[in-house]
Amino acid sequence: MAGLSIEGARKSFGETEVLKGVSIEVADGEFTVIVGPSGCGKSTLLRSVAGLEELTGGRILIGERDVTDLAPSARGIAMVFQSYALYPHLTVYENMAFGLRIAKADKSEIARQVQRAAEILNIESLLGRKPAALSGGQRQRVAIGRAIVRQPEIFLFDEPLSNLDADLRVRMRYEFAALHRTLGTTTLYVTHDQVEAMTLADRIIVLRDGQIEQVGTPRELYERPANIFVAQFLGTPRMNIVPVTVSGAGQATFSDGRIVALPPHAEALSTGTRLSVGIRPEDIAIGAASDALPHRIGFIERLGGLATIHLHGAAGDEPLACQLRDDGSLREGDVVPVLLPADRLHLFDAEGRALHGEARE
Amino acid sequence: MSVRRWSVTLLAAFVTLLTVAPLLWMVSVSFMAPGEAAQFPPPLLPETPSLENYRTLFGTFGIGRFLANSLLVSTLATGLALLFTIPAGYAFAKLRFKGRDATFRLLVAALVVPGQIGMLPLFLELKAMGLVNSYAGALIPWLAGIFGIFLVRQYCLSIPDEMLEAARIDGASEGQILRRVVLPILTPIIVTLALFVFLGSWNDFMWPLIVLADQDLYTLPVALAAMSREHVQDNELMMAGAVVTTLPVLILFLALQRFYLSGLLTGSVKG
């Protein structure tokens, strides 16, 4: 096993620059998830690590080895594709053994490796079947099995769960986490699904337009997003962002003149500074208090245990999304007092960069 | 069964009969005595079936030699066509190289030019190369048919790139990917293409006639045509010759029909 370093990776397709100097360090044994919207370059980055795309600039190191110019098979990586990419004419066993057979490994060694991987993934009973006779989840396991058999230094996953139904996705997520605990192999995992990123990652890398927006643990990114993009990308419903103007020590004014208290680290901001305040839907409270702001309930999405409530108020045109335990007492059209707790507010400057205070708990 | 289904079945039976009848009569006539088929009305079945025509064909005319010639030429043509067409079609579909699409467009544009137009220049070219009156000359037009390349390419396009990339990561060379991943997937289309080429070269009359001067080198259709010039009146003998020409490819076609159909249907049925 080994760590992975990507140093200033650049990649252009014709005139379009897809990666604009991306540098990443993945520690040995770490599960790192690259997350970002479609077209942000995350798959290109992963494919570059695999050797399926040639970088226009920069280096890739696996352990101490510079693999930038090596063929995919010589890099010590294994990749699991979104479409599984199993060989349809080969049995599960042959699919998993393919790489070792190409490498002319000893027959008994091949059998041992395939058996081991099959046991880990609980697919021993499927070894004689062809991919067409497998369910989506089983195919996914075989694809992972094929990767395990290669005994790679680094696992690469390219949106491996996006072809599965919701139920299976949750189960496979759990299995990925368990598998990583068992094998402890350095893993680079690409997804556009922030839930996968939050649940699986030791560290998340948020990518946008070929550049890194932020790197950190899921908790760090959720609690202390570096900018509005990261803040809104992680978490559903996404973080509410409202423009305000600082109107005095520790307070700001919405566009309609109503006042909100700011967290302590905003004390230093001079009056007149334009800001954006962000608040996560679960941090908004509904209840009477002296500083509560009345909002009208525009729409309630009832999810069973939880409800997402869209609040139309004085605070700009965008409704605030608020997530609560649903006791069925709220009705659309009600006017309710809304609390935006100062210690739960995120502040962003005019460019959308976070203004952080002390780390919150 | 409803009236509708009955009428469809009857119609199908009628069309089948219409198609098969000449073939069956060809077989029947080949067993008739000289002149018997020329009677009016022509008889459906031979009065006293005999193998005389076949004896003459294989004995006097030595049609066995031409049969062997045809088998050799068609087999070689098929083998060579597959050898060149499959890698070409695969490359046009899946490998990245400069000028790939432009070259392919040029090839497809050439499809609209009738083959006959190329015959004279090709003949002159082969003459300059000293290949006239040899099987090499007879085989050259079959080496890489544009239609075959097109067929293979279209089918290869349906193979996901990720599968080839997985093989690359597994350490397979481009040759190994073609042999061990692509070829097995291409089986239906390879059978279809092989049938096309085999049938095409087996039935080809014009090009062997042009390029083969030596009678010993004649393929079946050319030999049969030469024979028919001498034996215009011998319908029964000619029919026996036609049976010898048709039967091998008919058997081949029926044997491979299953693959052939799945090959033709792949484009539309495969997801």
PDB file of N, CA and C in Angstrom, chain A residues 73 87 97-105 110 150, chain B residues 167-168 170-173 176-177 179-181:
ATOM      1  N   SER A  73      -1.623  -0.339 -16.289  1.00  0.00           N
ATOM      2  CA  SER A  73      -1.405  -1.613 -15.590  1.00  0.00           C
ATOM      3  C   SER A  73      -0.144  -1.585 -14.729  1.00  0.00           C
ATOM      4  N   TYR A  87     -16.582  -8.109 -18.310  1.00  0.00           N
ATOM      5  CA  TYR A  87     -16.503  -8.732 -19.636  1.00  0.00           C
ATOM      6  C   TYR A  87     -17.697  -9.672 -19.781  1.00  0.00           C
ATOM      7  N   ALA A  97     -10.352 -13.201 -12.705  1.00  0.00           N
ATOM      8  CA  ALA A  97      -9.020 -13.753 -12.950  1.00  0.00           C
ATOM      9  C   ALA A  97      -8.331 -13.109 -14.151  1.00  0.00           C
ATOM     10  N   PHE A  98      -9.076 -12.300 -14.919  1.00  0.00           N
ATOM     11  CA  PHE A  98      -8.572 -11.797 -16.201  1.00  0.00           C
ATOM     12  C   PHE A  98      -7.183 -11.158 -16.098  1.00  0.00           C
ATOM     13  N   GLY A  99      -7.058 -10.253 -15.145  1.00  0.00           N
ATOM     14  CA  GLY A  99      -5.787  -9.530 -15.006  1.00  0.00           C
ATOM     15  C   GLY A  99      -4.626 -10.451 -14.679  1.00  0.00           C
ATOM     16  N   LEU A 100      -4.866 -11.384 -13.769  1.00  0.00           N
ATOM     17  CA  LEU A 100      -3.797 -12.304 -13.380  1.00  0.00           C
ATOM     18  C   LEU A 100      -3.443 -13.240 -14.535  1.00  0.00           C
ATOM     19  N   ARG A 101      -4.449 -13.612 -15.315  1.00  0.00           N
ATOM     20  CA  ARG A 101      -4.180 -14.477 -16.472  1.00  0.00           C
ATOM     21  C   ARG A 101      -3.339 -13.749 -17.505  1.00  0.00           C
ATOM     22  N   ILE A 102      -3.681 -12.466 -17.715  1.00  0.00           N
ATOM     23  CA  ILE A 102      -2.896 -11.660 -18.656  1.00  0.00           C
ATOM     24  C   ILE A 102      -1.452 -11.596 -18.164  1.00  0.00           C
ATOM     25  N   ALA A 103      -1.315 -11.477 -16.836  1.00  0.00           N
ATOM     26  CA  ALA A 103       0.027 -11.383 -16.254  1.00  0.00           C
ATOM     27  C   ALA A 103       0.689 -12.757 -16.164  1.00  0.00           C
ATOM     28  N   LYS A 104      -0.004 -13.784 -16.681  1.00  0.00           N
ATOM     29  CA  LYS A 104       0.510 -15.159 -16.686  1.00  0.00           C
ATOM     30  C   LYS A 104       0.869 -15.636 -15.278  1.00  0.00           C
ATOM     31  N   ALA A 105      -0.030 -15.342 -14.338  1.00  0.00           N
ATOM     32  CA  ALA A 105       0.197 -15.806 -12.962  1.00  0.00           C
ATOM     33  C   ALA A 105      -0.062 -17.308 -12.890  1.00  0.00           C
ATOM     34  N   ILE A 110      -3.874 -17.819  -8.981  1.00  0.00           N
ATOM     35  CA  ILE A 110      -5.081 -17.143  -9.473  1.00  0.00           C
ATOM     36  C   ILE A 110      -6.293 -17.632  -8.692  1.00  0.00           C
ATOM     37  N   ARG A 150      -6.484  -7.732  -8.034  1.00  0.00           N
ATOM     38  CA  ARG A 150      -5.246  -7.084  -8.510  1.00  0.00           C
ATOM     39  C   ARG A 150      -4.317  -6.682  -7.361  1.00  0.00           C
TER      40      ARG A 150
ATOM     41  N   ALA B 167      -9.824  -3.515 -19.271  1.00  0.00           N
ATOM     42  CA  ALA B 167      -8.844  -4.486 -19.769  1.00  0.00           C
ATOM     43  C   ALA B 167      -7.449  -3.869 -19.804  1.00  0.00           C
ATOM     44  N   ARG B 168      -7.383  -2.590 -20.159  1.00  0.00           N
ATOM     45  CA  ARG B 168      -6.087  -1.897 -20.173  1.00  0.00           C
ATOM     46  C   ARG B 168      -5.500  -1.860 -18.765  1.00  0.00           C
ATOM     47  N   ASP B 170      -6.206  -3.938 -16.471  1.00  0.00           N
ATOM     48  CA  ASP B 170      -5.853  -5.320 -16.150  1.00  0.00           C
ATOM     49  C   ASP B 170      -4.542  -5.741 -16.821  1.00  0.00           C
ATOM     50  N   GLY B 171      -3.970  -4.859 -17.624  1.00  0.00           N
ATOM     51  CA  GLY B 171      -2.665  -5.140 -18.195  1.00  0.00           C
ATOM     52  C   GLY B 171      -2.699  -5.726 -19.596  1.00  0.00           C
ATOM     53  N   ALA B 172      -3.865  -5.770 -20.222  1.00  0.00           N
ATOM     54  CA  ALA B 172      -3.945  -6.342 -21.562  1.00  0.00           C
ATOM     55  C   ALA B 172      -3.379  -5.358 -22.592  1.00  0.00           C
ATOM     56  N   SER B 173      -2.611  -5.886 -23.556  1.00  0.00           N
ATOM     57  CA  SER B 173      -2.120  -5.049 -24.652  1.00  0.00           C
ATOM     58  C   SER B 173      -3.279  -4.808 -25.622  1.00  0.00           C
ATOM     59  N   GLN B 176      -4.207  -7.970 -27.213  1.00  0.00           N
ATOM     60  CA  GLN B 176      -4.930  -8.867 -26.297  1.00  0.00           C
ATOM     61  C   GLN B 176      -6.365  -8.398 -26.080  1.00  0.00           C
ATOM     62  N   ILE B 177      -6.541  -7.073 -26.027  1.00  0.00           N
ATOM     63  CA  ILE B 177      -7.902  -6.546 -25.849  1.00  0.00           C
ATOM     64  C   ILE B 177      -8.758  -6.970 -27.038  1.00  0.00           C
ATOM     65  N   ARG B 179      -8.248  -9.520 -29.097  1.00  0.00           N
ATOM     66  CA  ARG B 179      -8.444 -10.977 -29.139  1.00  0.00           C
ATOM     67  C   ARG B 179      -9.338 -11.478 -28.012  1.00  0.00           C
ATOM     68  N   ARG B 180      -9.090 -10.996 -26.794  1.00  0.00           N
ATOM     69  CA  ARG B 180      -9.720 -11.648 -25.640  1.00  0.00           C
ATOM     70  C   ARG B 180     -10.969 -10.944 -25.146  1.00  0.00           C
ATOM     71  N   VAL B 181     -11.162  -9.698 -25.524  1.00  0.00           N
ATOM     72  CA  VAL B 181     -12.363  -8.991 -25.072  1.00  0.00           C
ATOM     73  C   VAL B 181     -13.281  -8.669 -26.253  1.00  0.00           C
TER      74      VAL B 181
END
